[in-house]
XYZ file of C-alpha atoms in Angstrom:
660
model
C 103.615 -11.840 -145.373
C 101.373 -10.449 -148.121
C 99.251 -12.621 -150.421
C 100.072 -10.716 -153.649
C 96.390 -10.869 -154.619
C 95.937 -7.273 -155.757
C 99.448 -5.797 -155.944
C 102.638 -7.660 -156.832
C 105.905 -7.039 -154.993
C 109.191 -8.021 -156.614
C 110.685 -8.841 -153.220
C 109.699 -8.977 -149.560
C 111.087 -7.500 -146.366
C 110.935 -8.902 -142.863
C 108.599 -6.017 -141.973
C 105.618 -4.072 -143.354
C 106.645 -0.539 -142.355
C 105.881 2.144 -144.924
C 106.273 5.932 -145.074
C 103.783 8.784 -144.547
C 105.398 11.864 -146.133
C 103.988 15.343 -145.560
C 106.580 17.223 -147.636
C 109.666 16.445 -149.760
C 112.241 17.309 -147.113
C 115.779 16.365 -148.045
C 116.064 13.882 -145.178
C 112.742 12.288 -146.184
C 113.952 11.926 -149.766
C 117.195 10.325 -148.634
C 115.350 7.943 -146.292
C 113.009 6.779 -149.057
C 115.862 5.825 -151.348
C 117.859 4.337 -148.497
C 115.106 2.067 -147.172
C 113.032 1.608 -150.352
C 109.727 1.051 -148.487
C 107.049 -1.004 -150.212
C 104.218 1.403 -149.304
C 104.461 5.204 -149.395
C 101.656 7.642 -148.661
C 102.198 11.318 -149.388
C 100.491 14.688 -149.071
C 103.028 16.110 -151.528
C 102.649 15.582 -155.267
C 105.924 17.029 -156.604
C 106.213 15.391 -160.001
C 109.995 14.985 -160.004
C 110.140 13.425 -156.536
C 107.148 11.126 -157.068
C 108.417 9.935 -160.466
C 111.798 9.168 -158.972
C 110.208 7.131 -156.176
C 108.341 5.082 -158.771
C 111.434 4.644 -160.933
C 113.712 3.739 -158.020
C 111.196 1.413 -156.343
C 109.162 -0.027 -159.250
C 106.983 -2.230 -157.023
C 106.150 0.473 -154.476
C 102.452 1.071 -153.768
C 102.176 4.878 -153.891
C 99.164 6.541 -152.237
C 98.184 10.211 -152.403
C 95.915 12.235 -150.143
C 94.663 15.648 -151.208
C 93.974 17.967 -148.260
C 90.624 19.784 -148.327
C 88.795 21.866 -145.760
C 85.965 21.701 -144.918
C 85.475 17.996 -145.615
C 82.075 18.002 -147.319
C 80.686 14.627 -148.372
C 77.195 16.063 -148.810
C 76.367 16.667 -145.161
C 77.106 20.399 -145.624
C 75.334 20.665 -148.985
C 71.781 19.493 -148.422
C 72.373 16.051 -146.944
C 70.912 14.068 -149.854
C 72.312 10.987 -151.582
C 72.482 12.979 -154.821
C 74.652 15.724 -153.312
C 76.859 13.104 -151.646
C 77.489 11.422 -155.001
C 78.129 14.801 -156.625
C 80.698 15.690 -153.953
C 82.416 12.336 -154.430
C 82.775 12.948 -158.170
C 83.983 16.516 -157.584
C 86.677 15.315 -155.186
C 87.873 12.739 -157.697
C 87.963 15.306 -160.497
C 89.932 17.698 -158.317
C 92.530 15.002 -157.646
C 92.698 13.997 -161.304
C 93.590 17.580 -162.255
C 96.822 17.334 -160.276
C 99.892 17.683 -162.481
C 101.317 14.372 -161.230
C 98.257 12.522 -162.561
C 98.536 13.754 -166.148
C 99.259 11.268 -168.921
C 102.513 12.997 -169.894
C 104.041 11.846 -166.600
C 103.071 8.183 -166.888
C 105.824 5.606 -166.409
C 105.678 2.587 -168.723
C 102.131 3.563 -169.603
C 100.927 3.658 -165.994
C 100.197 6.603 -163.651
C 102.786 7.604 -161.056
C 100.314 7.044 -158.209
C 98.661 3.686 -157.586
C 95.906 4.907 -155.287
C 94.230 7.945 -153.736
C 92.327 8.539 -150.537
C 89.364 10.903 -150.422
C 88.520 12.360 -147.000
C 90.353 11.860 -143.714
C 88.991 10.933 -140.258
C 85.576 12.409 -141.112
C 83.594 11.288 -138.029
C 83.530 8.799 -135.112
C 81.666 5.501 -135.206
C 78.745 6.793 -133.127
C 77.765 9.319 -135.823
C 74.133 8.914 -136.937
C 73.417 6.110 -139.369
C 71.945 8.524 -141.916
C 75.208 10.478 -141.986
C 77.250 7.311 -142.382
C 75.032 6.126 -145.244
C 75.642 9.492 -146.889
C 79.381 8.847 -146.686
C 78.814 5.443 -148.302
C 77.204 7.206 -151.287
C 80.135 9.625 -151.435
C 82.761 6.871 -151.329
C 81.020 4.840 -154.050
C 80.874 7.822 -156.426
C 84.502 8.728 -155.690
C 85.584 5.104 -156.151
C 83.852 4.658 -159.508
C 85.407 7.861 -160.880
C 88.912 6.889 -159.752
C 88.568 3.336 -161.091
C 87.468 4.693 -164.471
C 90.731 6.627 -164.790
C 93.085 3.833 -163.735
C 93.535 4.580 -160.022
C 92.624 2.551 -156.944
C 90.588 4.392 -154.290
C 91.328 3.715 -150.614
C 88.196 3.626 -148.426
C 87.369 4.756 -144.875
C 90.576 6.101 -143.220
C 88.634 6.829 -140.038
C 90.372 7.954 -136.854
C 91.845 5.271 -134.582
C 89.519 3.049 -132.605
C 86.477 3.436 -134.862
C 84.283 0.882 -136.574
C 82.906 -2.624 -136.146
C 82.565 -5.257 -138.843
C 78.797 -5.741 -138.660
C 78.337 -1.955 -138.565
C 80.271 -1.628 -141.836
C 78.277 -4.409 -143.475
C 75.067 -2.595 -142.606
C 76.046 1.015 -143.385
C 78.697 0.703 -146.138
C 77.496 -2.027 -148.523
C 78.330 0.057 -151.594
C 81.843 0.851 -150.391
C 82.632 -2.783 -149.562
C 81.382 -3.892 -152.979
C 83.240 -1.130 -154.878
C 86.608 -0.932 -153.118
C 89.557 -3.294 -152.987
C 91.735 -1.286 -150.569
C 90.515 -0.351 -147.069
C 92.461 2.200 -145.003
C 92.869 2.172 -141.213
C 94.484 4.551 -138.691
C 95.933 2.812 -135.611
C 97.510 4.485 -132.573
C 97.823 3.970 -128.818
C 99.724 5.475 -125.871
C 102.188 4.978 -124.183
C 102.764 1.711 -126.099
C 101.045 0.359 -129.174
C 100.023 -2.878 -127.432
C 98.598 -1.256 -124.260
C 94.824 -1.548 -124.798
C 95.160 -4.816 -126.674
C 96.927 -6.438 -123.722
C 94.406 -4.987 -121.271
C 91.630 -6.607 -123.308
C 93.346 -9.978 -123.295
C 93.990 -9.976 -119.546
C 90.607 -8.522 -118.523
C 87.372 -10.284 -117.539
C 85.732 -12.661 -119.987
C 83.434 -10.911 -122.506
C 82.114 -13.641 -124.823
C 80.069 -11.147 -126.862
C 83.278 -9.329 -127.868
C 85.337 -12.385 -128.816
C 86.357 -12.760 -132.472
C 86.500 -16.498 -133.240
C 89.267 -17.449 -135.636
C 91.099 -14.127 -135.288
C 91.401 -13.550 -131.545
C 93.078 -15.521 -128.793
C 89.835 -16.358 -126.969
C 90.937 -14.530 -123.789
C 89.233 -11.603 -122.052
C 87.533 -9.589 -124.810
C 90.180 -10.505 -127.435
C 91.632 -6.980 -127.430
C 92.189 -5.396 -130.884
C 90.501 -2.116 -129.908
C 93.060 0.483 -131.029
C 96.089 -1.103 -132.660
C 94.919 -4.240 -134.500
C 91.408 -2.755 -134.788
C 91.619 -3.675 -138.498
C 91.758 -7.380 -137.564
C 88.671 -7.122 -135.377
C 86.648 -5.292 -138.052
C 87.708 -7.541 -140.915
C 86.851 -10.704 -138.977
C 83.533 -9.483 -137.586
C 81.748 -10.448 -140.788
C 83.583 -8.591 -143.564
C 85.963 -11.403 -144.531
C 83.279 -13.964 -143.786
C 81.148 -12.364 -146.514
C 83.794 -11.186 -148.986
C 86.679 -13.607 -148.446
C 89.952 -12.209 -149.850
C 88.292 -9.421 -151.855
C 89.842 -6.663 -149.721
C 93.403 -5.631 -148.950
C 94.061 -3.663 -145.759
C 96.475 -0.723 -145.644
C 97.317 0.942 -142.332
C 97.417 4.457 -143.793
C 98.543 5.975 -140.468
C 100.024 4.421 -137.346
C 102.152 5.302 -134.354
C 101.642 6.662 -130.837
C 99.720 9.737 -129.671
C 98.442 11.028 -126.344
C 95.261 11.958 -128.207
C 93.850 8.429 -127.832
C 92.907 9.333 -124.262
C 90.525 12.067 -125.401
C 89.427 15.019 -123.266
C 92.306 17.447 -122.638
C 94.869 15.020 -124.084
C 96.490 16.584 -127.129
C 97.458 14.940 -130.400
C 101.168 14.769 -129.578
C 103.620 12.045 -130.533
C 106.289 10.097 -128.650
C 108.984 12.812 -128.842
C 106.949 15.541 -127.136
C 108.179 16.888 -123.803
C 104.642 17.881 -122.815
C 102.385 15.395 -121.017
C 98.721 16.252 -121.540
C 97.127 12.996 -120.328
C 95.245 13.760 -117.073
C 97.172 12.584 -114.017
C 94.198 10.604 -112.704
C 94.259 8.229 -115.701
C 96.235 5.077 -114.832
C 98.448 3.774 -117.576
C 98.565 6.956 -119.617
C 100.862 9.013 -117.393
C 104.500 8.300 -118.215
C 107.688 10.351 -118.457
C 108.000 12.152 -121.784
C 109.496 12.013 -124.315
C 109.149 8.260 -124.803
C 112.604 6.629 -125.127
C 113.299 5.759 -128.760
C 114.105 2.149 -127.882
C 110.781 1.741 -126.044
C 108.881 3.014 -129.070
C 110.919 0.757 -131.357
C 109.968 -2.282 -129.270
C 106.308 -1.277 -129.663
C 106.755 -1.088 -133.416
C 108.411 -4.500 -133.489
C 105.430 -5.975 -131.639
C 103.043 -4.311 -134.081
C 105.014 -5.572 -137.073
C 104.995 -9.133 -135.714
C 101.196 -8.951 -135.679
C 100.907 -7.397 -139.152
C 103.080 -10.174 -140.578
C 100.476 -12.718 -139.467
C 97.799 -11.307 -141.784
C 98.499 -11.853 -145.458
C 95.708 -9.451 -146.445
C 97.650 -6.493 -144.955
C 99.769 -4.682 -147.552
C 101.703 -2.404 -145.183
C 101.613 0.254 -142.443
C 102.514 3.925 -143.032
C 104.394 5.405 -140.084
C 103.039 8.844 -139.233
C 105.141 10.776 -139.965
C 108.313 10.476 -142.089
C 108.873 14.025 -143.269
C 106.825 16.357 -141.056
C 105.722 19.831 -142.152
C 102.972 22.338 -141.503
C 101.724 21.896 -137.935
C 104.724 22.058 -135.521
C 103.103 19.303 -133.431
C 103.773 16.835 -136.247
C 107.486 17.100 -135.432
C 106.741 15.148 -132.231
C 105.760 12.186 -134.452
C 108.840 12.319 -136.715
C 110.220 8.848 -137.486
C 113.199 10.035 -139.519
C 116.395 9.398 -137.594
C 116.036 7.209 -134.501
C 113.310 4.959 -135.970
C 114.298 4.831 -139.647
C 117.875 4.065 -138.567
C 116.587 1.117 -136.546
C 114.447 -0.071 -139.462
C 117.505 0.110 -141.729
C 119.519 -2.047 -139.323
C 116.607 -4.491 -138.900
C 115.532 -4.696 -142.536
C 116.456 -7.590 -144.774
C 115.007 -9.102 -147.905
C 113.422 -12.498 -147.442
C 112.171 -15.115 -149.864
C 108.462 -15.764 -149.695
C 109.102 -19.237 -148.307
C 111.668 -17.916 -145.808
C 109.450 -15.207 -144.354
C 108.903 -15.088 -140.588
C 106.533 -17.888 -139.659
C 103.898 -16.234 -137.466
C 100.807 -18.125 -136.415
C 98.679 -18.066 -139.570
C 95.216 -16.550 -139.458
C 92.507 -18.644 -141.115
C 91.268 -17.405 -144.476
C 87.516 -16.894 -144.136
C 85.269 -18.349 -146.838
C 82.654 -16.164 -148.558
C 79.106 -16.712 -147.388
C 75.828 -15.248 -148.653
C 75.183 -13.082 -145.600
C 77.209 -11.483 -142.814
C 76.881 -14.086 -140.109
C 78.944 -13.887 -136.919
C 82.604 -14.775 -137.520
C 83.425 -18.471 -137.613
C 86.760 -20.222 -137.779
C 87.046 -22.058 -141.116
C 90.136 -24.146 -141.845
C 93.147 -22.242 -143.105
C 94.003 -22.250 -146.779
C 97.574 -22.409 -148.057
C 98.784 -19.251 -149.741
C 100.565 -19.972 -153.031
C 104.043 -18.582 -153.438
C 104.299 -15.681 -155.887
C 105.372 -16.401 -159.426
C 108.702 -14.834 -160.238
C 108.552 -12.299 -163.086
C 110.240 -13.403 -166.348
C 113.769 -12.175 -166.884
C 113.887 -9.669 -169.761
C 115.934 -10.693 -172.807
C 119.474 -9.325 -172.452
C 120.269 -6.517 -174.862
C 123.928 -5.639 -175.493
C 124.868 -2.083 -174.658
C 125.790 0.141 -177.640
C 129.317 1.561 -177.384
C 129.393 5.289 -176.534
C 131.194 7.479 -179.061
C 134.100 9.096 -177.190
C 137.421 7.627 -176.022
C 137.931 6.765 -172.367
C 140.803 5.854 -170.056
C 142.265 2.379 -169.944
C 140.174 -0.218 -168.071
C 140.977 -1.258 -164.538
C 141.191 -5.062 -164.133
C 138.687 -6.663 -161.786
C 139.947 -8.462 -158.705
C 137.866 -11.629 -158.464
C 135.455 -12.328 -161.333
C 134.803 -15.835 -162.639
C 134.442 -16.745 -166.330
C 133.912 -14.739 -168.434
C 136.311 -12.119 -167.089
C 135.029 -8.573 -166.857
C 136.613 -5.146 -166.421
C 135.254 -1.852 -165.201
C 136.045 1.826 -165.576
C 135.363 4.515 -163.007
C 134.840 8.233 -163.327
C 134.245 10.613 -160.416
C 132.250 13.805 -160.795
C 130.195 16.417 -158.991
C 126.892 15.955 -157.244
C 125.149 13.886 -154.604
C 127.049 10.829 -153.337
C 125.629 8.249 -155.742
C 127.057 5.171 -157.371
C 125.644 4.918 -160.894
C 126.654 2.550 -163.640
C 125.870 0.171 -166.478
C 126.385 -3.599 -166.753
C 125.388 -3.600 -170.438
C 122.397 -5.905 -169.965
C 118.933 -5.158 -168.641
C 116.947 -7.321 -166.246
C 119.897 -8.670 -164.232
C 119.812 -8.701 -160.425
C 122.646 -6.619 -158.928
C 123.533 -6.986 -155.244
C 125.488 -4.138 -153.664
C 127.018 -4.599 -150.212
C 127.955 -1.283 -148.604
C 130.763 -0.503 -146.134
C 128.435 -0.898 -143.131
C 127.465 -4.415 -144.283
C 123.968 -3.507 -145.464
C 122.880 -5.035 -148.755
C 120.764 -3.534 -151.514
C 119.407 -5.264 -154.580
C 118.527 -3.438 -157.800
C 117.660 -4.580 -161.302
C 119.898 -3.496 -164.154
C 118.107 -1.225 -166.592
C 116.002 0.513 -163.921
C 117.999 3.691 -164.640
C 118.227 3.705 -168.469
C 119.766 7.183 -168.490
C 123.033 5.468 -167.488
C 122.842 2.785 -170.199
C 120.934 -0.326 -171.221
C 121.896 -1.959 -167.919
C 121.845 1.286 -165.945
C 121.566 1.247 -162.167
C 121.932 3.620 -159.220
C 122.305 3.513 -155.444
C 123.248 5.876 -152.646
C 126.979 5.795 -151.826
C 127.612 8.735 -149.538
C 129.828 6.743 -147.163
C 133.474 6.272 -148.129
C 134.684 2.674 -148.146
C 134.584 -0.558 -150.128
C 131.385 -1.465 -152.002
C 130.991 -5.055 -153.240
C 129.004 -5.340 -156.471
C 127.757 -8.771 -157.580
C 125.876 -9.759 -160.732
C 125.890 -12.751 -163.127
C 128.328 -14.658 -160.841
C 130.784 -11.752 -161.009
C 132.025 -9.987 -157.857
C 133.860 -6.671 -157.638
C 135.213 -4.819 -154.611
C 135.158 -1.130 -155.502
C 136.659 1.525 -153.172
C 134.585 4.724 -153.216
C 135.146 8.159 -151.678
C 131.534 9.216 -151.020
C 131.469 11.377 -154.155
C 129.335 10.945 -157.273
C 130.849 7.925 -159.051
C 130.078 6.334 -162.416
C 131.178 2.761 -163.163
C 130.917 0.895 -166.474
C 131.284 -2.905 -166.629
C 132.158 -4.872 -169.770
C 133.262 -8.449 -170.556
C 136.915 -8.767 -171.577
C 137.358 -9.053 -175.329
C 134.302 -7.012 -176.299
C 134.607 -3.485 -177.751
C 135.424 -1.026 -175.028
C 132.615 1.407 -174.312
C 133.621 4.975 -173.742
C 132.012 7.697 -171.703
C 131.404 11.357 -172.346
C 133.938 13.448 -170.453
C 133.181 13.980 -166.787
C 134.690 16.761 -164.788
C 137.664 15.706 -162.641
C 137.088 15.239 -158.926
C 136.235 18.489 -157.234
C 136.662 19.470 -153.619
C 133.540 19.206 -151.484
C 131.039 21.964 -152.101
C 130.933 24.720 -149.497
C 128.076 24.564 -147.008
C 124.892 26.346 -148.047
C 124.692 29.948 -146.906
C 122.699 31.102 -143.929
C 119.244 32.252 -145.073
C 119.455 35.936 -146.004
C 116.208 37.764 -146.634
C 116.394 39.937 -149.719
C 115.306 43.577 -149.393
C 111.959 44.691 -150.734
C 113.166 47.635 -152.783
C 115.654 47.787 -155.708
C 118.323 46.946 -156.496
C 118.381 43.539 -154.590
C 116.143 41.681 -155.210
C 114.763 43.367 -158.344
C 111.157 44.424 -158.485
C 109.540 43.391 -161.746
C 106.612 45.077 -163.418
C 104.521 42.705 -165.544
C 102.949 43.797 -168.759
C 99.564 44.586 -167.259
C 97.795 47.913 -167.605
C 95.606 47.251 -164.553
C 97.926 46.311 -161.682
C 101.601 46.390 -160.718
C 103.044 43.531 -158.716
C 106.202 43.167 -156.679
C 107.966 40.160 -155.246
C 110.323 39.471 -152.367
C 112.871 36.649 -152.251
C 114.436 34.791 -149.334
C 117.243 32.294 -149.961
C 117.800 29.615 -147.327
C 119.141 26.160 -146.616
C 117.723 22.858 -147.757
C 116.666 21.018 -150.891
C 116.689 23.076 -154.110
C 113.036 24.081 -154.150
C 111.222 27.191 -155.305
C 108.310 27.824 -152.952
C 106.091 30.847 -152.776
C 102.729 32.531 -152.383
C 100.728 34.670 -154.812
C 98.092 35.538 -152.200
C 95.211 33.879 -154.051
C 94.135 30.243 -154.162
C 93.001 28.347 -157.243
C 95.058 30.195 -159.867
C 97.077 28.331 -162.508
C 100.827 29.054 -162.285
C 103.143 28.153 -165.177
C 106.844 27.828 -164.360
C 109.382 27.571 -167.186
C 112.725 26.221 -165.999
C 116.228 26.999 -167.350
C 116.218 23.896 -169.591
C 112.933 24.984 -171.203
C 110.690 22.460 -169.453
C 107.388 23.790 -168.171
C 105.468 22.813 -165.056
C 101.970 23.922 -164.115
C 100.759 24.042 -160.529
C 97.685 25.469 -158.840
C 98.144 28.179 -156.237
C 97.045 27.033 -152.803
C 98.183 23.425 -153.286
C 100.885 24.048 -150.640
C 99.047 25.882 -147.864
C 102.067 25.870 -145.575
C 103.529 28.644 -147.759
C 100.399 30.815 -147.788
C 96.874 31.043 -149.158
C 98.261 30.929 -152.690
C 101.163 28.655 -151.772
C 102.991 26.662 -154.423
C 106.162 24.597 -154.803
C 108.391 23.180 -157.521
C 111.844 21.674 -157.802
C 114.521 24.265 -158.693
C 117.848 22.529 -158.229
C 119.335 23.931 -161.446
C 120.766 27.466 -161.359
C 119.395 29.828 -163.996
C 116.370 31.923 -164.901
C 112.901 30.650 -164.013
C 109.898 32.320 -165.678
C 106.775 32.402 -163.502
C 103.437 33.288 -165.105
C 100.008 33.691 -163.522
C 96.986 35.972 -164.024
C 98.614 37.517 -167.147
C 101.670 38.424 -165.095
C 105.174 37.248 -166.051
C 108.353 37.328 -163.978
C 111.882 36.205 -164.865
C 113.533 35.095 -161.618
C 117.265 34.234 -161.442
C 117.824 31.356 -158.994
C 120.988 29.710 -157.688
C 119.727 26.143 -157.121
C 119.232 26.739 -153.397
C 115.995 26.675 -151.377
C 114.206 29.905 -152.339
C 110.995 31.502 -151.072
C 109.256 34.112 -153.237
C 106.243 36.165 -152.143
C 104.201 38.107 -154.705
C 102.045 41.123 -153.831
C 99.959 43.650 -155.671
C 101.961 46.873 -155.361
C 99.167 48.724 -153.562
C 99.131 45.960 -150.915
C 102.879 45.850 -150.340
C 102.548 47.320 -146.852
C 100.550 44.303 -145.703
C 102.215 41.127 -144.435
C 102.644 38.400 -147.032
C 100.918 36.021 -144.624
C 97.731 38.115 -144.416
C 94.701 37.403 -146.549
C 94.573 40.390 -148.881
C 91.432 41.353 -150.725
C 92.153 41.100 -154.477
C 91.215 44.169 -156.479
C 88.703 42.375 -158.676
C 87.522 39.446 -156.601
C 84.969 41.313 -154.473
C 83.821 40.285 -151.033
C 82.874 36.757 -152.127
C 86.385 36.095 -153.335
C 87.869 37.717 -150.242
C 85.829 35.458 -147.955
C 86.839 32.403 -149.983
C 90.502 33.279 -149.649
C 90.088 34.044 -145.949
C 88.602 30.567 -145.404
C 91.421 29.005 -147.411
C 93.894 30.794 -145.169
C 92.151 29.583 -142.019
C 92.422 26.040 -143.334
C 96.144 26.116 -142.632
C 95.488 26.434 -138.927
C 93.052 23.528 -138.896
C 95.130 21.289 -141.120
C 95.276 17.788 -139.713
C 97.276 15.064 -141.435
């Protein structure tokens, strides 16, 4: 399980699988709210989506990673400790400027994100010691800046198979003192246990054994998957005890572990790039989903043994950008298996793997020993909030429907069906009560009343897209509620109390028609319109494409680093920075646009009123004189000069080198 030392979970699963989201794809969004993972890492910072994750899963540990290229920790800027520290502060400040990190978006006084990584897979373990010490300076400066603003930094995040414990103690003393959370990437091919098992069954290598953490066979394995355990028990935990929490910030399977011509391709690829003369790496591709699932189950059984491991982010759950990432996609065959496997467990009822001894702190990093294990105290349950009666809504409502099987006191409920996503939302009139919802397929979900206050004092919400009978239990009451898969609102009340009423909801509507096939809009008037901003210097045009998918507005203004202000139909404003979504272009941007109406987009003293329908929409802006060039090209801005042009050209190239 997890020792709850640095982050408190409200409940536990029988696994530690988390999500690694590259973009807010509709299927990724649905999977998050279906599985409610305890750890989510994301390269997307859409405020609406991230806030909803935090509201729906209050105990989730949410990690962000901001993509930058090149990854300069001082080695490209003079190579001094001073420049390394400066780069660390600059990276932190760049992250803190993200819209999602602003105070106005805090939830219950806390930021949306719990933690942020800095750089990603910067170098292998054989890099010169001077370079690694430079990275230590960078990480310390980044960590201090993030801590000062209420965020946890996540250290290291090296590529798979890198690092040794004594090496880290020597080269990263500042990082180990400063950081609580340490990130690891763990992969293998064609199974996650392959190299570990080879190590266990190979010849005896006493110098590679890890007393207290290994099995004492062969070289103890733990070279690719489970590398975290080797590193942490080669002196780190002996010196620091339980100071650190491990997060597997990426994991899965890739042919790339074999090096050489082997490409970074996941289990679903049809292409085998491992050289044919390498035994053990040449297998039929794609890997069968059940074989990969068995590998993941083995990996989970090992993670559950180490209470200092928070979770493991499956790369990837919501692929975008590089087409190769689709070969790693866990949505579908793997998330479906996790859903069937997943169950909540009490701390005392958790799987009982062989416990690993808890190392005791010592004054210096001596070779790992095997001290006696310490018992881990069970977590203290959070206090139940004081019940608050729900105020009666003002309008009349239909007569209540009697409940089938409640115990004393008797309760009733009222149902209204409306438009929208297949959700079951409701109000039990009291906050802080545990609600258990059993769905038609037998899966159970637990929520806490009041987590969705927009539906009332005891508001709650769950996905209910499958027609059938849903059993709702709370406060010793039990209700069997038949649902149709449409948006449904249910209000519970004890018999004899004033009847709450609901604002009118539209009667049931037939299912919405399927979204239209993407139709590119023409460049010239009248469809789509060409707007001319109030600017005496330049005239701009835009082109619109409407397609299928989540209601997003994505686009490209052709320049990176410009502030874009988007005013939505309800008057709310969102500010983004062009280039934060490189997959849409050098000046790529993205925002939610699920409401039909006029969106006003402003940047560089330009202003455009864009009518949208609530569908996925792509908009490309161009200076009129450059309209003959492709929107994907890196155009030279009229005023930026050659320096600006080169900067934008490099930003554009970054798309093609983007790696997780």
